[in-house]
PDB file of C-alpha atoms in Angstrom:
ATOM      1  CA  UNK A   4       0.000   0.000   0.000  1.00 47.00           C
ATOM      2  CA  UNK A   5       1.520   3.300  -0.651  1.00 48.00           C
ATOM      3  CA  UNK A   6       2.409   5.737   1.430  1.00 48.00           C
ATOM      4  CA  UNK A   7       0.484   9.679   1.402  1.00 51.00           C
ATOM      5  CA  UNK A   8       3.070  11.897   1.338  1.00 52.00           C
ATOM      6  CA  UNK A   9       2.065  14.765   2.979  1.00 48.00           C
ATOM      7  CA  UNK A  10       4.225  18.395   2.216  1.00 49.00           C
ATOM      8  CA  UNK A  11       6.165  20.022   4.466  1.00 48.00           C
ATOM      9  CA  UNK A  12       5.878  23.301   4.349  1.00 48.00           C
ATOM     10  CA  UNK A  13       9.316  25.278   4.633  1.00 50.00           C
ATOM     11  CA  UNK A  14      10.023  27.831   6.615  1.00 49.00           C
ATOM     12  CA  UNK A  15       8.637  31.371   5.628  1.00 49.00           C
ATOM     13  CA  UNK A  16       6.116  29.587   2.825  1.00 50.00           C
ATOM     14  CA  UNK A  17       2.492  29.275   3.825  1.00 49.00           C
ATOM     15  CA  UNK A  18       0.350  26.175   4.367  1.00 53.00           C
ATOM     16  CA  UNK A  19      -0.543  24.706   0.786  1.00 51.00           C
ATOM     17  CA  UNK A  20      -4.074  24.017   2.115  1.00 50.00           C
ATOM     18  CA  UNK A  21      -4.580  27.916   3.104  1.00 52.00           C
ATOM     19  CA  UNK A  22      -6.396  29.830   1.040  1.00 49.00           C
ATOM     20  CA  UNK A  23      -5.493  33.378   2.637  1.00 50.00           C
ATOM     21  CA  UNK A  24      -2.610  34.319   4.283  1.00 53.00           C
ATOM     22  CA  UNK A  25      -3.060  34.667   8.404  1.00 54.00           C
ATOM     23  CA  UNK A  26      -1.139  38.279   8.752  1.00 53.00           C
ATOM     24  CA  UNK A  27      -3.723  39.028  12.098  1.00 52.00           C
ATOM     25  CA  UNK A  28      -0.262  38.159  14.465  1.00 49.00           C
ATOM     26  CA  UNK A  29       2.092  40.455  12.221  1.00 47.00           C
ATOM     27  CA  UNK A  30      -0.635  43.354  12.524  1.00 47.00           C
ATOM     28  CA  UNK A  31      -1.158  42.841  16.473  1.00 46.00           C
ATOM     29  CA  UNK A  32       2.230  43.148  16.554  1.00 47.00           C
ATOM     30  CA  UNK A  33       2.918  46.146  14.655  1.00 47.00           C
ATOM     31  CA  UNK A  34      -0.334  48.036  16.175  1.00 46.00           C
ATOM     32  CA  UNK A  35       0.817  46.944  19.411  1.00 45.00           C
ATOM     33  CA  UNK A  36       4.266  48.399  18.860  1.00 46.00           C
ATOM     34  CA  UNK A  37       2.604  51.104  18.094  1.00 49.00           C
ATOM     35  CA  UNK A  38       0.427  52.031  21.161  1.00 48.00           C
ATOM     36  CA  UNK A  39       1.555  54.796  23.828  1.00 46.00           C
ATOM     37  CA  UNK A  40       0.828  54.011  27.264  1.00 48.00           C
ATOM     38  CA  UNK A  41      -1.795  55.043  28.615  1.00 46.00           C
ATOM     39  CA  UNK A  42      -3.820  56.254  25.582  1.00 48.00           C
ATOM     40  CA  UNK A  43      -6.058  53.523  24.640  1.00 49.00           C
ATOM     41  CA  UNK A  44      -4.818  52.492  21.802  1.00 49.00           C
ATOM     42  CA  UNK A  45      -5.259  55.976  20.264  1.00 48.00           C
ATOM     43  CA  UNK A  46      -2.701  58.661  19.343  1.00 49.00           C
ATOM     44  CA  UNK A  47      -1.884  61.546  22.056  1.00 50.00           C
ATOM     45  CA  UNK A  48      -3.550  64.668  21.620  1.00 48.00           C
ATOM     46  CA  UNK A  49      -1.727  67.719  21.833  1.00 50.00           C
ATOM     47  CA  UNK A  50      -2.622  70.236  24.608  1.00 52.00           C
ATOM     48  CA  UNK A  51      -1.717  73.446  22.761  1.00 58.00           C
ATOM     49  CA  UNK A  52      -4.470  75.982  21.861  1.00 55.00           C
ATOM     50  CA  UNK A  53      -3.434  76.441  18.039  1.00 55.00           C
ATOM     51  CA  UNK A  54      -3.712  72.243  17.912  1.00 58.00           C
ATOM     52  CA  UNK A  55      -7.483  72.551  19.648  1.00 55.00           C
ATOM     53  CA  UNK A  56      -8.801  75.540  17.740  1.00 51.00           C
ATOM     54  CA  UNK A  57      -7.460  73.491  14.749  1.00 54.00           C
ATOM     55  CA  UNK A  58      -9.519  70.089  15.776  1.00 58.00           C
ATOM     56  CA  UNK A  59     -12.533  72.007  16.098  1.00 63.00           C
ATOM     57  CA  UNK A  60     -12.525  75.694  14.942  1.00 67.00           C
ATOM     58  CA  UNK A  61     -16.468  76.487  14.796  1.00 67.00           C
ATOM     59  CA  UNK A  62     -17.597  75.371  18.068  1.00 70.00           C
ATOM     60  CA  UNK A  63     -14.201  77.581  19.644  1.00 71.00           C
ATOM     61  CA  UNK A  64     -15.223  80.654  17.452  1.00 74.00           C
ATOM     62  CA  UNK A  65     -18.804  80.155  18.525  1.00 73.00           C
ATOM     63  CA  UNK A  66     -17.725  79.820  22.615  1.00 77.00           C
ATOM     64  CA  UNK A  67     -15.232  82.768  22.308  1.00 76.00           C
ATOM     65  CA  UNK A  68     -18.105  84.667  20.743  1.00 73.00           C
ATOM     66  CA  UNK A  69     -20.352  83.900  23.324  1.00 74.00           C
ATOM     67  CA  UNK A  70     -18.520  84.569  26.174  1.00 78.00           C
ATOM     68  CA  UNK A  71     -17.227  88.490  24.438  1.00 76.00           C
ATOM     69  CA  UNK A  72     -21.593  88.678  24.651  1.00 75.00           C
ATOM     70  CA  UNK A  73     -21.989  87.870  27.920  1.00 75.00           C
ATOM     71  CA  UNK A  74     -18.988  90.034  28.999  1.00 76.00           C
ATOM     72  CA  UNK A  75     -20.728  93.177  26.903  1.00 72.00           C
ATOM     73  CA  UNK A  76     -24.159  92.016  28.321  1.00 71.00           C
ATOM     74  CA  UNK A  77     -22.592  92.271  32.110  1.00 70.00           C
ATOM     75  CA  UNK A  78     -20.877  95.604  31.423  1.00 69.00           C
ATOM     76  CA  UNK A  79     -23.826  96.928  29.577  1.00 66.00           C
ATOM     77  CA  UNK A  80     -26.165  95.970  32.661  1.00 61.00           C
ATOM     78  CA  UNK A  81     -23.642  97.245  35.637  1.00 61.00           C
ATOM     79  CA  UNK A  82     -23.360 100.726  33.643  1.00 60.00           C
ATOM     80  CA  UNK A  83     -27.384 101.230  33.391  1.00 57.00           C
ATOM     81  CA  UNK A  84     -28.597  99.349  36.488  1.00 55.00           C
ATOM     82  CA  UNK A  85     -27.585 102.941  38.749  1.00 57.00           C
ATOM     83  CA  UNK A  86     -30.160 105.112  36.862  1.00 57.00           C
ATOM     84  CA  UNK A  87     -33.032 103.128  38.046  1.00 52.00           C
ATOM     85  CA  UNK A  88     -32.059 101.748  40.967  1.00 59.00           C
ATOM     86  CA  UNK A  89     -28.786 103.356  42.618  1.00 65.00           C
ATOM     87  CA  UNK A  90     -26.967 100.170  43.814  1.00 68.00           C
ATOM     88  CA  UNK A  91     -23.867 102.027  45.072  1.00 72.00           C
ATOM     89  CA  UNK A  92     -25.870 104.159  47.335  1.00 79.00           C
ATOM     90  CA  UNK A  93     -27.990 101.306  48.721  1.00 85.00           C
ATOM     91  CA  UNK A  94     -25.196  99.747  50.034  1.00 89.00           C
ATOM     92  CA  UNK A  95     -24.277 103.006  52.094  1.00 91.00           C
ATOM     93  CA  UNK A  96     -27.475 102.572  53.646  1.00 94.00           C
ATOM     94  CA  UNK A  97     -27.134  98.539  54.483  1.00 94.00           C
ATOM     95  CA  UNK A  98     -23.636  99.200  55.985  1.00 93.00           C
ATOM     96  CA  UNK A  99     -24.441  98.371  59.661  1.00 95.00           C
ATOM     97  CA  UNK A 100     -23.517  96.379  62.436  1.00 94.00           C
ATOM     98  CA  UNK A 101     -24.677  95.220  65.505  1.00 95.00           C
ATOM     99  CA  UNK A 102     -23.607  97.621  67.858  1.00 96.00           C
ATOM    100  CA  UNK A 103     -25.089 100.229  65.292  1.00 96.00           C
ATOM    101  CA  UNK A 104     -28.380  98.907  65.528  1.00 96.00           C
ATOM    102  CA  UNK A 105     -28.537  98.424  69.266  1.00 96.00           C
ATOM    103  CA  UNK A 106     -27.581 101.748  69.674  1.00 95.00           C
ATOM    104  CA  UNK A 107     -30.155 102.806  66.772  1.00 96.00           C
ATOM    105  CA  UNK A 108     -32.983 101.428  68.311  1.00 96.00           C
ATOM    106  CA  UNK A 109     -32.378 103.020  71.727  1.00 96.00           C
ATOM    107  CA  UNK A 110     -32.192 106.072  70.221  1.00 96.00           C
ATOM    108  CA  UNK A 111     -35.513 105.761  68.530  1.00 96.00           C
ATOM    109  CA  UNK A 112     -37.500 104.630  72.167  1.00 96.00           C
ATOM    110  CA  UNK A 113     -35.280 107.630  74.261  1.00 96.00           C
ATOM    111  CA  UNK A 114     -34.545 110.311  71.894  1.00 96.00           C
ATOM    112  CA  UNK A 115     -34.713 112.616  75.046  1.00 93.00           C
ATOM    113  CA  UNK A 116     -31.395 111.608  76.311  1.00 91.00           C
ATOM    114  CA  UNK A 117     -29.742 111.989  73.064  1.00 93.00           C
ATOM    115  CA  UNK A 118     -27.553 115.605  72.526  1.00 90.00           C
ATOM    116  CA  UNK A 119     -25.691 115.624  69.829  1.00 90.00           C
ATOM    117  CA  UNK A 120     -27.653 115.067  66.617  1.00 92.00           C
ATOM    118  CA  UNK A 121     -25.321 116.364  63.602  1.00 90.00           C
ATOM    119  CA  UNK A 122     -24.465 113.812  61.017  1.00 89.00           C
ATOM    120  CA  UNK A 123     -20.636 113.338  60.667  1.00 90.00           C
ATOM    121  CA  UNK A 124     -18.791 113.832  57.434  1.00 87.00           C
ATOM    122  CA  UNK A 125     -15.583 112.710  56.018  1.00 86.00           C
ATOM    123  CA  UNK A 126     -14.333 114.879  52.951  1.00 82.00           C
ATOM    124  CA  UNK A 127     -18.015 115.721  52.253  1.00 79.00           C
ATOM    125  CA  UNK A 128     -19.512 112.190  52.468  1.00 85.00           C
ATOM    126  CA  UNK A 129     -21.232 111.283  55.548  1.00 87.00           C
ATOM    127  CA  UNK A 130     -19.644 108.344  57.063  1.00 92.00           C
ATOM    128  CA  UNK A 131     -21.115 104.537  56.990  1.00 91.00           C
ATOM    129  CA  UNK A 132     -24.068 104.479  59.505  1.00 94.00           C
ATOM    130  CA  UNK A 133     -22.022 101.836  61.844  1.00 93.00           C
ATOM    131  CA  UNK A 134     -19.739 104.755  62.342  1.00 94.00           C
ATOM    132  CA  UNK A 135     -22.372 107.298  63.589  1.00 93.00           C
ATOM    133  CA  UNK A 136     -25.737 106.581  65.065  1.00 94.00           C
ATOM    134  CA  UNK A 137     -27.658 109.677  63.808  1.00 94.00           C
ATOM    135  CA  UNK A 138     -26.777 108.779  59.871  1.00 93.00           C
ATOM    136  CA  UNK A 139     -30.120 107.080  58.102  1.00 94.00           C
ATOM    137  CA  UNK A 140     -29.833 103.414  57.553  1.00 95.00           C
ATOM    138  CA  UNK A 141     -32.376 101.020  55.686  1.00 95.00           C
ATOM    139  CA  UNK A 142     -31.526  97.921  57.548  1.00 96.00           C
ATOM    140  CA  UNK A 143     -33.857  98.690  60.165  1.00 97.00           C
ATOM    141  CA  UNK A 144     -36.776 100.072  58.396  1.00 97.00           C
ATOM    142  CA  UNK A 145     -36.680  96.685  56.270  1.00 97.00           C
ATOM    143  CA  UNK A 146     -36.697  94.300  59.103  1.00 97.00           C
ATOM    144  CA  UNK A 147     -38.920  96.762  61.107  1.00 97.00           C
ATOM    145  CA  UNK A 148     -41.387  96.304  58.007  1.00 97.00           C
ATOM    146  CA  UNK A 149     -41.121  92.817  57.458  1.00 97.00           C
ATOM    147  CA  UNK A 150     -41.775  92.423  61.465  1.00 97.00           C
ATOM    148  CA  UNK A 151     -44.473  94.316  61.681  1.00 97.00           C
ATOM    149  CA  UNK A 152     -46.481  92.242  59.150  1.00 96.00           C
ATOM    150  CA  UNK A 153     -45.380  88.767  60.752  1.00 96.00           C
ATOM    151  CA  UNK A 154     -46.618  90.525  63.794  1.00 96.00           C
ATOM    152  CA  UNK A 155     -49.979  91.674  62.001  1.00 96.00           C
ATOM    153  CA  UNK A 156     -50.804  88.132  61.064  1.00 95.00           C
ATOM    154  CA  UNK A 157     -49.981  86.624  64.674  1.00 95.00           C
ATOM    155  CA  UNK A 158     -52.576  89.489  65.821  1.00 95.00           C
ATOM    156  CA  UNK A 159     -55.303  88.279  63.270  1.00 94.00           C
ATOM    157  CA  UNK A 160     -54.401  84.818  64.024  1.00 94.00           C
ATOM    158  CA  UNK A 161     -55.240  84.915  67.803  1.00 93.00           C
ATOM    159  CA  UNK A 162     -58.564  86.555  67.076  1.00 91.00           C
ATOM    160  CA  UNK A 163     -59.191  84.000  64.443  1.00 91.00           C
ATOM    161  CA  UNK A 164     -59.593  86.331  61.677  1.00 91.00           C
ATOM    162  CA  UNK A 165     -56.219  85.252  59.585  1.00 92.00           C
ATOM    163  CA  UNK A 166     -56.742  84.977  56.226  1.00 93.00           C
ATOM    164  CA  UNK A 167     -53.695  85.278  53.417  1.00 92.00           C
ATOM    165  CA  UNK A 168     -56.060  88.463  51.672  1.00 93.00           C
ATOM    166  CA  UNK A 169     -56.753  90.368  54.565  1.00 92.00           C
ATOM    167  CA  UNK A 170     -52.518  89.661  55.823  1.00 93.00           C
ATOM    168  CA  UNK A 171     -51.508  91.284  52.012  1.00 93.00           C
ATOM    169  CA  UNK A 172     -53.719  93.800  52.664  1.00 94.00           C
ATOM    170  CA  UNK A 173     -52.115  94.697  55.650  1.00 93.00           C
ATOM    171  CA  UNK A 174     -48.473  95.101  54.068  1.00 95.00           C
ATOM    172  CA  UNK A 175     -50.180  96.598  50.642  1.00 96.00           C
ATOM    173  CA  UNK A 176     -51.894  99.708  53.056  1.00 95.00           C
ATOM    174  CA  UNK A 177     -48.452  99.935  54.833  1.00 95.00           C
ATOM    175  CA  UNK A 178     -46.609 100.746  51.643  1.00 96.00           C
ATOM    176  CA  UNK A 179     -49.020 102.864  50.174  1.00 97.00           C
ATOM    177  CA  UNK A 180     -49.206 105.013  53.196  1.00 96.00           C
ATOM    178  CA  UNK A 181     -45.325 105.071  52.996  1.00 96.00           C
ATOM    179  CA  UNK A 182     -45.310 105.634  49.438  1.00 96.00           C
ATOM    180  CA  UNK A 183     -48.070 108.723  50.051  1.00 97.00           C
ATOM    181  CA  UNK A 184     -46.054 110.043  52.488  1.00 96.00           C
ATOM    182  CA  UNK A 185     -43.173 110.238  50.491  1.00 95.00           C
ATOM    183  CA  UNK A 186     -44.543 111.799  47.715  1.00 96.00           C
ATOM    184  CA  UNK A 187     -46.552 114.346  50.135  1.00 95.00           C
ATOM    185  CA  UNK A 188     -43.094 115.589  51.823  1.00 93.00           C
ATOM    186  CA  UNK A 189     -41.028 115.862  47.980  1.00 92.00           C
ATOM    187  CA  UNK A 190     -43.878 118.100  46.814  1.00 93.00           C
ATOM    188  CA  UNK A 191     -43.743 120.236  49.683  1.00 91.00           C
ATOM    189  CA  UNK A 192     -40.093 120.802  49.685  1.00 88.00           C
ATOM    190  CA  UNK A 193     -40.291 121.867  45.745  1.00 88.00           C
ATOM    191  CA  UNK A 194     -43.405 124.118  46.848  1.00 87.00           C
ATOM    192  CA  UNK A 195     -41.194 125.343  49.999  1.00 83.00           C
ATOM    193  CA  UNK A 196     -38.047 125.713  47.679  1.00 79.00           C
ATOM    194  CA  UNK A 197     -36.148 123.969  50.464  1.00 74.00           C
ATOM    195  CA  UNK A 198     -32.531 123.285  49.300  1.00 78.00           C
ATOM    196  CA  UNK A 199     -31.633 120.487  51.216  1.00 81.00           C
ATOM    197  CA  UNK A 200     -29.294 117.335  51.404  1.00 81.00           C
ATOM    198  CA  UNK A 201     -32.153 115.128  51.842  1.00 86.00           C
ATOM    199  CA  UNK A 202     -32.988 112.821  49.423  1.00 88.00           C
ATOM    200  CA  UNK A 203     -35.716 110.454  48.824  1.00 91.00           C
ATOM    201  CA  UNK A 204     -33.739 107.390  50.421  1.00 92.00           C
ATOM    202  CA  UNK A 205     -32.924 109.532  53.223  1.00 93.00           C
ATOM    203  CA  UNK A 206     -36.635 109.858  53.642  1.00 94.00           C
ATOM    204  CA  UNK A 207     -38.028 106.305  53.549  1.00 95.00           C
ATOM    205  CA  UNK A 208     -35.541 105.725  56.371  1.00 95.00           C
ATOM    206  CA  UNK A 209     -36.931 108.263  58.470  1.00 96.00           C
ATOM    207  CA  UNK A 210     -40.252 107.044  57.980  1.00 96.00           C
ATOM    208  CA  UNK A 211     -39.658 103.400  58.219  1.00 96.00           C
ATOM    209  CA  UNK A 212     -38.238 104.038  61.748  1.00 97.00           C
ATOM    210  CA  UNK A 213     -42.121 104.380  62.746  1.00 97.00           C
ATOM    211  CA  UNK A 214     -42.549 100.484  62.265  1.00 97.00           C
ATOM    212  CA  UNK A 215     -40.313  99.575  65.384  1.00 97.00           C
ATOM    213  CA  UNK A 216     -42.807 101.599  67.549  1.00 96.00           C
ATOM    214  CA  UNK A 217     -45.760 100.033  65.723  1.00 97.00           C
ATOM    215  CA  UNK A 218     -44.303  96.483  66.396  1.00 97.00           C
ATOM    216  CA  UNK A 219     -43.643  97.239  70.104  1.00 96.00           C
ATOM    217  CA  UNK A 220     -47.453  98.549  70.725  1.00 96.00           C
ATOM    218  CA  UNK A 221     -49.045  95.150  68.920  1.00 96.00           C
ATOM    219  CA  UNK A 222     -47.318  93.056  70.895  1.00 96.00           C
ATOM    220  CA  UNK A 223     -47.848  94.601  74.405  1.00 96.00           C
ATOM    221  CA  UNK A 224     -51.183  94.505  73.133  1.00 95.00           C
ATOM    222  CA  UNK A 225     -50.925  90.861  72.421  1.00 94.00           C
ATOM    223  CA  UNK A 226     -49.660  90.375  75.911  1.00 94.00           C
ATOM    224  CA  UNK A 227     -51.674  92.951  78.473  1.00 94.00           C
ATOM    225  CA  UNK A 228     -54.752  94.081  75.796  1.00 92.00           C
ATOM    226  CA  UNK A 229     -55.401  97.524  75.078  1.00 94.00           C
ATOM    227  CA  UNK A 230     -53.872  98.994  78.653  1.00 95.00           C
ATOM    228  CA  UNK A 231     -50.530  97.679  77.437  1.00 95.00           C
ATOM    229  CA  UNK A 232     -50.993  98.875  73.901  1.00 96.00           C
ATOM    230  CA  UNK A 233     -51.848 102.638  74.580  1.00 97.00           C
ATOM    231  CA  UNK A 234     -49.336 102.700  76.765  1.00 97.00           C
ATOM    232  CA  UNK A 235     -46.361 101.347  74.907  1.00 97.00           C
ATOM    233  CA  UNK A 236     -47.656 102.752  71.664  1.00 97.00           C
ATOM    234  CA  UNK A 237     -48.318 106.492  73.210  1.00 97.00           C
ATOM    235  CA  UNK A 238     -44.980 106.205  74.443  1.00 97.00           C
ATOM    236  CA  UNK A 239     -43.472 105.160  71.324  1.00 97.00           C
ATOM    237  CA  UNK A 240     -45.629 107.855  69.514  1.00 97.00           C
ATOM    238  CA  UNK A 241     -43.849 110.984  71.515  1.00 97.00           C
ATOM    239  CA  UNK A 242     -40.546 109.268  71.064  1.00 97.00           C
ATOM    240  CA  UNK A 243     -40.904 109.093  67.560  1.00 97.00           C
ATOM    241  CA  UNK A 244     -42.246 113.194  67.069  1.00 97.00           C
ATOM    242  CA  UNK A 245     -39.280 114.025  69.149  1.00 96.00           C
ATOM    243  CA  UNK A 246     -36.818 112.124  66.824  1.00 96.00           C
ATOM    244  CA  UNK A 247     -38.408 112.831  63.681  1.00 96.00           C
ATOM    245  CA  UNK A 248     -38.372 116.992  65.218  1.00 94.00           C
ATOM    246  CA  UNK A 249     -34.579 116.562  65.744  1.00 93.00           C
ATOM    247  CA  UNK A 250     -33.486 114.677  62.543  1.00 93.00           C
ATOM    248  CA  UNK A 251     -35.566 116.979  60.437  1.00 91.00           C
ATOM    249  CA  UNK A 252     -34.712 120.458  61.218  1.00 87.00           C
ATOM    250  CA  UNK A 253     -30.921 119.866  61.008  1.00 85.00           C
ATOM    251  CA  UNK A 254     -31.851 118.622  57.198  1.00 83.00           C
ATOM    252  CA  UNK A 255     -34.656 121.394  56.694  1.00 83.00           C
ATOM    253  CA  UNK A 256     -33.752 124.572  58.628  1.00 75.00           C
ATOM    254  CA  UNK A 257     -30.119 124.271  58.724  1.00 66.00           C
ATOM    255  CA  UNK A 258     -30.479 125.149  54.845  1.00 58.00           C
ATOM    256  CA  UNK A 259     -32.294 127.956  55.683  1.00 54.00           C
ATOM    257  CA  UNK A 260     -29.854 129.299  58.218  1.00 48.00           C
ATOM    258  CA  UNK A 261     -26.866 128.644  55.806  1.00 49.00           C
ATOM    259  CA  UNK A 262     -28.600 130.545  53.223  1.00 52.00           C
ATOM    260  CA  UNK A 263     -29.200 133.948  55.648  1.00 48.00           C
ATOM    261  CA  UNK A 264     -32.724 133.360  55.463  1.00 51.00           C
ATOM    262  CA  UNK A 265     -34.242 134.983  59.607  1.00 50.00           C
ATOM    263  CA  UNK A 266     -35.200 132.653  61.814  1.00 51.00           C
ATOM    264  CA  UNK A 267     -38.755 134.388  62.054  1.00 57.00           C
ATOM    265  CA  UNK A 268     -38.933 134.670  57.770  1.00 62.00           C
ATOM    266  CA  UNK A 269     -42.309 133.774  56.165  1.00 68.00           C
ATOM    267  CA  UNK A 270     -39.834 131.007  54.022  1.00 70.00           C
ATOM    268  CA  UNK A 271     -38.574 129.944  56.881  1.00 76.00           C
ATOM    269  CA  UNK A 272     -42.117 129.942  58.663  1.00 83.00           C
ATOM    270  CA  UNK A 273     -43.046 127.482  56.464  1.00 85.00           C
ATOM    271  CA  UNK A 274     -40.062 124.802  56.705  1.00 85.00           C
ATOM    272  CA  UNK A 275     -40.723 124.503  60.350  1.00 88.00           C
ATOM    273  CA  UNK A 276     -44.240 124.076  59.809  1.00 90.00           C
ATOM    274  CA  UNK A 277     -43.226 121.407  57.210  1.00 91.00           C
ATOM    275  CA  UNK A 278     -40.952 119.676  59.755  1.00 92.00           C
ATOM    276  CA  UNK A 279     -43.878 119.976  62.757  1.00 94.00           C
ATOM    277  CA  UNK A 280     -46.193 118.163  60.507  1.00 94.00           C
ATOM    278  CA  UNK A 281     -43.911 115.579  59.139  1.00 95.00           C
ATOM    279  CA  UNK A 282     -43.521 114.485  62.405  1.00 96.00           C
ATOM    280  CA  UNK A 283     -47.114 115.193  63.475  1.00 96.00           C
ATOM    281  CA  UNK A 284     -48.179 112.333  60.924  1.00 96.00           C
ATOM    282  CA  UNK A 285     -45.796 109.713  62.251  1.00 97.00           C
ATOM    283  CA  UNK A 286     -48.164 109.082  65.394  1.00 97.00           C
ATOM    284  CA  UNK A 287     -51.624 109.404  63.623  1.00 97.00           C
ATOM    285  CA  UNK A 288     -50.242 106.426  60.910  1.00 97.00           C
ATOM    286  CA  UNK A 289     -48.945 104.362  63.743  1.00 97.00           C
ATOM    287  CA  UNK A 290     -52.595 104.283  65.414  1.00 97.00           C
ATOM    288  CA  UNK A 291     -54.155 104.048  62.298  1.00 96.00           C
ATOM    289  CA  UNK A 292     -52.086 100.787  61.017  1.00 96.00           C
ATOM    290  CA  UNK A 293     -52.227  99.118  64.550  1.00 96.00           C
ATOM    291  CA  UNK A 294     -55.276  99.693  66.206  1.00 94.00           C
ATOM    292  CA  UNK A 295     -57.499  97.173  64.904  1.00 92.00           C
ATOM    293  CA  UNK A 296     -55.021  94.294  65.536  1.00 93.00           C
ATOM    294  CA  UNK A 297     -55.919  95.049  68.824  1.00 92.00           C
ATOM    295  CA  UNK A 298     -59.183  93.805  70.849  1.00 82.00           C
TER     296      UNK A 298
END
């Protein structure tokens, strides 16, 4: 029987029964020989800027575009924001502390032991209000404000008559009142022809001050019923005429002096007549916004 002779293949030929040559192990080889550590297989990226604005030039134009916008858009907004609402000045008014305020609201229930009343100045700008207790400050009128409605609805709320309506119309009538008041005093100065420092910031802080007084009659009320009310709130009432007499006329009539005008002028007449009822109305709104949270 003969024999099958089967070929040997020699080395560096390919098996005769192959069809395709097996070059997988040369190419694993050569790609691996190829791969960097640590980069998956794929080539490094460069980290220079020209390289990335090359990969991908639109979306980079399009992000540095955006973000020149939004830098115009912030500039463009910080340059306009101070004609409507004067951000820089507002922040003269917030700049308190807490000896500032204790000292503030002392002042406003005993005004009578109080003697020196002039504002201090530092090369023409009156100082921060945590530096001087008789400079105008917004702090408290705010949390005065915001108080006195919290107080409102715990008045309504023990009487059972708390409702969300009637509580918004509570701080709605508070602001109009202020906002009436406000309006009443800049028309009179322009009729007066009162050149004065005082400015219309200056005067919501002297009329938010009222609000502390109003909180401390509502809840004495709260606690001993109307005897406690009257009394705290009548006391609180000449406190507030006597601060409101003292602030004022140092803003009002000290123009008036400065400008040579006589103490007993008909101009003149009519500033301190201005001042008397500015403070005259502080009481009568403090009744009127309080009493009927009171039975």
């Amino acid at each position: 029987m003969a024999e099958r002779r089967v070929p040997v293949s020699q080395p560096g030929m390919a098996d005769p029964h192959q069809l395709f040559d097996d070059t997988s192990s040369a190419q694993s080889r050569g790609y691996g020989a190829q791969r960097a550590p640590g980069t998956l297989g794929y080539p490094a990226a460069s980290g220079s800027p020209q390289t990335a604005f090359l990969a991908d030039p639109v979306s980079n134009m399009a992000m540095a575009y955006g973000s020149s916008l939004a830098a115009q858009g912030k500039e463009l907004v910080d340059k306009n924001i101070d004609r409507f609402i004067p951000v820089t000045k507002l922040k003269y008014y917030f700049a308190v502390d807490t000896m500032y305020v204790g000292k503030k609201l002392g002042l406003l229930f005993f005004p009578y032991l109080h003697q020196d009343w002039e504002v201090q100045y530092q090369q023409d700008t009156p100082v921060a209000p945590r530096f001087d207790v008789n400079a105008p400050d917004l702090y408290i009128p705010a949390m005065a404000f915001i108080t006195y409605v919290l107080v409102a609805g715990l008045a309504l709320g023990t009487q059972d008559r708390f409702s969300p309506d009637l509580l918004g119309l509570q701080a709605s009538s508070a602001l109009a009142w202020l906002t009436l008041e406000v309006l009443a005093i800049l028309l009179s100065l322009y009729l007066v022809t009162v050149n004065t420092d005082l400015t219309t910031i200056d005067l919501v802080a002297f009329l938010g001050y009222k609000y502390v007084g109003m909180i401390g009659g509502v809840l004495m009320g709260l606690l001993f019923g109307k005897i406690g009310y009257y009394l705290v709130l009548g006391w609180c009432c000449v406190s507030i005429f006597v601060f409101m007499i003292r602030t004022l006329r140092l803003k009002i009539l000290a123009e008036a002096a400065a400008e040579g005008i006589p103490v007993r002028g008909a101009r003149n007449q009519l500033r301190m007549y201005l001042t008397m009822a500015v403070a005259a109305a502080q009481p009568l709104l403090m009744y009127w916004l309080t009493f009927h949270l009171v039975r």
